[in-house]
Amino acid sequence: MICIFLFLCLITVTKLEDPCFTTKLIDDWRRSVANAAITGVCDNFLEEGWYRVISSAGELMPTECPIGGYRCGTTSPFWLSSNNVTGSLYPHNGNTVNRTTCRATFSGNCCDQTIDIRIKDCGCYYVYYLKHTTGCYSAYCFGDQLPCPDGLTSSTGFTPGCVNSSCSGIGKLKEARPIRCIMSCVTSRLFFPNKEAAEGDTWYLLVSLIG
Ligand SMILES: *[C@@H]1O[C@H](CO)[C@@H](O)[C@H](O)[C@H]1NC(C)=O
Ligand SMILES: *[C@@H]1O[C@H](CO)[C@@H](O)[C@H](O)[C@H]1NC(C)=O
Ligand SMILES: *[C@@H]1O[C@H](CO)[C@@H](O)[C@H](O)[C@H]1NC(C)=O
């Protein structure tokens, strides 16, 4: 009996130590690379550790340079560099990888500073081991979508697939809308995680999934 109890304890401890169960969250859509409005996000005081990202704007660190900076709600955004990486940037099968993030600056430099991070695959999400940046405003980017424009809505409240909620269009389109929204969100997350927001292309994604 004690044996079983200890065994369960061990499992619990192991689980708690697994970075996948981190309680540190980053929940801030302004970090989206599609956000070009400066809103003062700064990771200068970010506590070092494993973070899970939760955002309807997307939860992956962008893998393309936000040229010229002034994106992700900050002046000098950090993005995930594929320099010196062979194979896939993101890990699979529960693995952890070491990766390098680069700082993009207003002067057009895509990598004037680097910070080493780690990424772990947790099945349906990733966790990131992050260290603080130096100087404000500089922060890590996550996601590539934006909130729906005023008057429009989607299943997440974010692009892609924002539609006029008071749409008086054809009945067929109305019926198709929820599926279209969900599918486009799912497919864009799964297959085009780092694609720039492609508004209005939702039908295309759905059709390509079926046929
Ligand atoms: C890639 O490797 C070179 C040589 O080791 C190094 O100078 C450079 O900073 C690395 N780039 C990145 C983005 O890690
Ligand atoms: C990855 O980084 C960690 C922490 O800095 C280090 O202990 C480990 O050796 C690195 N792994 C590889 C494969 O470079
Ligand atoms: C939404 O549709 C209604 C009715 O067709 C229209 O009056 C309104 O301007 C539309 N709003 C937006 C934001 O497109």
Short mmCIF file of C-alpha atoms and ligand atoms in Angstrom, two decimals:
data_model
loop_
_atom_site.label_atom_id
_atom_site.label_comp_id
_atom_site.label_asym_id
_atom_site.label_seq_id
_atom_site.Cartn_x
_atom_site.Cartn_y
_atom_site.Cartn_z
CA MET A 1 0.00 0.00 0.00
CA ILE A 2 2.78 2.41 0.96
CA CYS A 3 4.63 1.28 -2.13
CA ILE A 4 1.74 2.25 -4.37
CA PHE A 5 1.38 5.54 -2.54
CA LEU A 6 5.08 6.36 -3.01
CA PHE A 7 4.86 5.36 -6.65
CA LEU A 8 1.94 7.72 -7.22
CA CYS A 9 3.86 10.43 -5.39
CA LEU A 10 6.82 9.90 -7.70
CA ILE A 11 4.60 10.16 -10.75
CA THR A 12 3.09 13.38 -9.39
CA VAL A 13 6.52 14.86 -8.68
CA THR A 14 7.73 13.90 -12.16
CA LYS A 15 4.67 15.51 -13.66
CA LEU A 16 5.19 18.71 -11.73
CA GLU A 17 8.82 18.87 -12.84
CA ASP A 18 7.86 18.35 -16.48
CA PRO A 19 8.04 21.79 -18.15
CA CYS A 20 4.79 20.92 -19.93
CA PHE A 21 3.01 21.49 -16.62
CA THR A 22 4.48 24.91 -16.04
CA THR A 23 2.20 27.41 -14.35
CA LYS A 24 3.98 30.36 -15.97
CA LEU A 25 1.76 31.69 -18.71
CA ILE A 26 2.20 34.33 -21.37
CA ASP A 27 -1.23 35.60 -22.35
CA ASP A 28 -0.96 38.76 -24.43
CA TRP A 29 -2.25 38.97 -28.00
CA ARG A 30 -0.27 42.20 -28.51
CA ARG A 31 2.79 39.98 -29.02
CA SER A 32 1.39 38.98 -32.42
CA VAL A 33 3.78 39.74 -35.26
CA ALA A 34 0.78 41.17 -37.11
CA ASN A 35 0.46 43.86 -34.42
CA ALA A 36 2.24 46.94 -35.73
CA ALA A 37 0.91 49.30 -33.06
CA ILE A 38 3.44 50.01 -30.33
CA THR A 39 1.98 49.10 -26.99
CA GLY A 40 5.00 48.85 -24.74
CA VAL A 41 5.49 45.12 -24.29
CA CYS A 42 8.86 44.55 -22.62
CA ASP A 43 10.50 41.36 -21.37
CA ASN A 44 13.25 43.16 -19.50
CA PHE A 45 11.99 41.77 -16.20
CA LEU A 46 10.74 38.41 -17.44
CA GLU A 47 11.54 35.75 -14.86
CA GLU A 48 13.69 32.99 -16.38
CA GLY A 49 11.77 29.75 -16.79
CA TRP A 50 9.40 27.61 -18.82
CA TYR A 51 6.40 29.42 -20.27
CA ARG A 52 3.27 28.26 -21.96
CA VAL A 53 1.78 30.73 -24.41
CA ILE A 54 -1.98 31.17 -24.53
CA SER A 55 -3.30 33.49 -27.20
CA SER A 56 -6.06 33.55 -29.77
CA ALA A 57 -3.59 35.45 -31.96
CA GLY A 58 -1.51 32.26 -32.18
CA GLU A 59 0.88 30.54 -29.83
CA LEU A 60 3.96 29.98 -31.99
CA MET A 61 6.99 32.22 -32.09
CA PRO A 62 7.27 33.59 -35.65
CA THR A 63 10.09 32.17 -37.74
CA GLU A 64 10.49 35.10 -40.09
CA CYS A 65 12.20 38.39 -39.31
CA PRO A 66 9.78 41.23 -38.50
CA ILE A 67 11.90 43.55 -40.62
CA GLY A 68 12.24 47.04 -39.21
CA GLY A 69 10.94 46.11 -35.78
CA TYR A 70 7.97 47.95 -34.28
CA ARG A 71 5.90 44.81 -34.16
CA CYS A 72 4.68 42.35 -31.54
CA GLY A 73 3.71 45.32 -29.37
CA THR A 74 7.32 46.33 -28.93
CA THR A 75 10.14 48.26 -30.57
CA SER A 76 12.65 45.44 -31.03
CA PRO A 77 10.89 42.06 -31.33
CA PHE A 78 12.61 38.71 -30.81
CA TRP A 79 11.79 35.98 -33.34
CA LEU A 80 12.84 32.35 -33.83
CA SER A 81 15.86 32.05 -36.10
CA SER A 82 16.52 29.04 -38.32
CA ASN A 83 20.19 29.98 -38.63
CA ASN A 84 22.43 27.04 -37.75
CA VAL A 85 19.40 24.76 -37.43
CA THR A 86 19.19 21.55 -39.41
CA GLY A 87 15.76 20.00 -39.65
CA SER A 88 12.61 21.30 -38.09
CA LEU A 89 12.68 24.44 -35.95
CA TYR A 90 9.99 23.09 -33.65
CA PRO A 91 10.48 19.76 -31.84
CA HIS A 92 8.27 16.69 -32.27
CA ASN A 93 7.40 13.61 -30.19
CA GLY A 94 7.80 15.25 -26.82
CA ASN A 95 11.39 16.30 -27.53
CA THR A 96 13.15 19.46 -26.34
CA VAL A 97 15.39 21.53 -28.61
CA ASN A 98 17.77 24.42 -28.08
CA ARG A 99 17.10 27.33 -30.37
CA THR A 100 18.26 30.88 -30.95
CA THR A 101 16.01 33.93 -31.02
CA CYS A 102 17.08 37.07 -32.84
CA ARG A 103 16.28 40.69 -32.15
CA ALA A 104 14.97 42.71 -35.08
CA THR A 105 15.61 46.45 -34.91
CA PHE A 106 14.13 49.58 -36.44
CA SER A 107 17.25 50.03 -38.54
CA GLY A 108 16.45 46.86 -40.46
CA ASN A 109 18.91 44.58 -38.69
CA CYS A 110 17.27 41.18 -38.28
CA CYS A 111 19.69 39.78 -35.72
CA ASP A 112 21.67 42.42 -33.83
CA GLN A 113 21.32 40.40 -30.61
CA THR A 114 20.55 36.77 -29.83
CA ILE A 115 19.03 34.97 -26.84
CA ASP A 116 19.17 31.20 -26.56
CA ILE A 117 15.90 29.56 -25.65
CA ARG A 118 14.59 26.00 -25.41
CA ILE A 119 11.37 24.63 -26.82
CA LYS A 120 9.58 21.49 -25.71
CA ASP A 121 6.82 19.70 -27.60
CA CYS A 122 3.96 18.91 -25.21
CA GLY A 123 1.66 17.22 -27.71
CA CYS A 124 -0.91 19.87 -28.49
CA TYR A 125 1.15 22.83 -27.37
CA TYR A 126 4.75 23.91 -26.87
CA VAL A 127 6.50 25.37 -23.86
CA TYR A 128 9.37 27.82 -24.14
CA TYR A 129 12.29 28.29 -21.76
CA LEU A 130 12.84 32.05 -21.84
CA LYS A 131 15.31 34.48 -20.31
CA HIS A 132 14.73 38.19 -19.95
CA THR A 133 15.68 40.60 -22.71
CA THR A 134 17.95 43.58 -22.16
CA GLY A 135 16.41 47.00 -22.39
CA CYS A 136 12.94 48.23 -23.19
CA TYR A 137 11.11 47.95 -25.43
CA SER A 138 12.14 44.51 -26.50
CA ALA A 139 10.04 41.35 -26.22
CA TYR A 140 9.38 37.89 -27.60
CA CYS A 141 6.84 37.58 -30.41
CA PHE A 142 4.06 35.00 -30.32
CA GLY A 143 1.29 34.51 -32.85
CA ASP A 144 0.52 36.08 -36.18
CA GLN A 145 -3.16 37.06 -36.04
CA LEU A 146 -5.14 40.12 -34.93
CA PRO A 147 -8.47 40.73 -33.21
CA CYS A 148 -11.33 40.99 -35.69
CA PRO A 149 -11.96 44.55 -36.87
CA ASP A 150 -14.89 46.41 -35.29
CA GLY A 151 -18.24 44.98 -36.32
CA LEU A 152 -16.76 41.67 -37.44
CA THR A 153 -16.45 38.44 -35.47
CA SER A 154 -15.08 34.89 -35.63
CA SER A 155 -15.14 31.83 -33.41
CA THR A 156 -12.05 33.10 -31.58
CA GLY A 157 -12.67 36.82 -32.01
CA PHE A 158 -9.45 36.91 -34.03
CA THR A 159 -8.44 36.58 -37.67
CA PRO A 160 -8.62 34.60 -39.87
CA GLY A 161 -12.25 34.19 -40.88
CA CYS A 162 -13.71 37.38 -39.40
CA VAL A 163 -17.21 37.85 -40.74
CA ASN A 164 -19.93 40.43 -40.41
CA SER A 165 -21.98 39.16 -37.47
CA SER A 166 -25.06 40.94 -38.76
CA CYS A 167 -24.51 39.36 -42.15
CA SER A 168 -27.71 39.40 -44.20
CA GLY A 169 -26.15 37.38 -46.99
CA ILE A 170 -27.32 34.21 -48.68
CA GLY A 171 -28.62 31.47 -46.36
CA LYS A 172 -26.04 28.96 -47.52
CA LEU A 173 -23.17 31.23 -46.59
CA LYS A 174 -24.73 31.81 -43.20
CA GLU A 175 -24.88 28.09 -42.48
CA ALA A 176 -21.37 27.50 -43.68
CA ARG A 177 -19.94 30.27 -41.57
CA PRO A 178 -19.36 28.50 -38.22
CA ILE A 179 -17.70 25.47 -39.84
CA ARG A 180 -15.69 27.75 -42.06
CA CYS A 181 -14.47 29.72 -39.06
CA ILE A 182 -13.56 26.68 -37.01
CA MET A 183 -11.92 24.83 -39.89
CA SER A 184 -9.91 27.80 -41.00
CA CYS A 185 -8.71 28.35 -37.45
CA VAL A 186 -7.80 24.70 -37.03
CA THR A 187 -6.14 24.36 -40.42
CA SER A 188 -4.26 27.60 -40.08
CA ARG A 189 -3.00 26.54 -36.65
CA LEU A 190 -1.99 23.09 -37.84
CA PHE A 191 -0.67 23.66 -41.31
CA PHE A 192 0.11 27.34 -41.66
CA PRO A 193 1.14 28.28 -38.12
CA ASN A 194 3.50 30.98 -39.25
CA LYS A 195 1.69 32.29 -42.28
CA GLU A 196 0.91 35.97 -42.25
CA ALA A 197 -2.73 36.74 -41.66
CA ALA A 198 -4.48 35.99 -44.94
CA GLU A 199 -7.89 37.51 -44.45
CA GLY A 200 -10.60 36.40 -46.81
CA ASP A 201 -8.84 33.16 -47.75
CA THR A 202 -10.90 31.02 -45.43
CA TRP A 203 -12.83 29.20 -48.18
CA TYR A 204 -9.62 28.31 -49.88
CA LEU A 205 -8.29 26.63 -46.73
CA LEU A 206 -11.50 24.63 -46.23
CA VAL A 207 -11.63 23.49 -49.84
CA SER A 208 -7.99 22.46 -49.84
CA LEU A 209 -8.58 20.39 -46.70
CA ILE A 210 -11.40 18.40 -48.27
CA GLY A 211 -10.07 17.98 -51.76
C1 LIG B 1 25.32 30.66 -36.19
O1 LIG B 1 26.61 30.16 -35.98
C2 LIG B 1 27.63 31.11 -36.16
C3 LIG B 1 28.96 30.40 -36.04
O2 LIG B 1 29.00 29.61 -34.88
C4 LIG B 1 27.46 32.24 -35.12
O3 LIG B 1 28.45 33.22 -35.31
C5 LIG B 1 26.09 32.87 -35.31
O4 LIG B 1 25.85 33.84 -34.30
C6 LIG B 1 25.00 31.81 -35.25
N1 LIG B 1 23.73 32.43 -35.56
C7 LIG B 1 22.67 32.26 -34.81
C8 LIG B 1 21.45 33.01 -35.20
O5 LIG B 1 22.66 31.52 -33.83
C1 LIG B 2 20.68 22.82 -24.54
O1 LIG B 2 20.76 23.82 -23.56
C2 LIG B 2 20.87 23.32 -22.24
C3 LIG B 2 20.75 24.48 -21.27
O2 LIG B 2 21.52 25.56 -21.68
C4 LIG B 2 22.19 22.57 -22.11
O3 LIG B 2 22.32 22.04 -20.80
C5 LIG B 2 22.20 21.42 -23.12
O4 LIG B 2 23.44 20.77 -23.10
C6 LIG B 2 21.91 21.94 -24.52
N1 LIG B 2 21.72 20.81 -25.41
C7 LIG B 2 22.31 20.75 -26.61
C8 LIG B 2 22.00 19.53 -27.42
O5 LIG B 2 23.05 21.63 -27.02
C1 LIG B 3 -22.43 44.35 -41.70
O1 LIG B 3 -23.59 44.11 -42.48
C2 LIG B 3 -24.61 45.09 -42.33
C3 LIG B 3 -25.84 44.63 -43.10
O2 LIG B 3 -25.50 44.22 -44.38
C4 LIG B 3 -24.06 46.44 -42.83
O3 LIG B 3 -25.03 47.44 -42.67
C5 LIG B 3 -22.83 46.79 -42.02
O4 LIG B 3 -22.23 47.98 -42.52
C6 LIG B 3 -21.80 45.66 -42.08
N1 LIG B 3 -20.71 45.98 -41.17
C7 LIG B 3 -19.43 45.83 -41.49
C8 LIG B 3 -18.42 46.18 -40.46
O5 LIG B 3 -19.06 45.42 -42.60
#
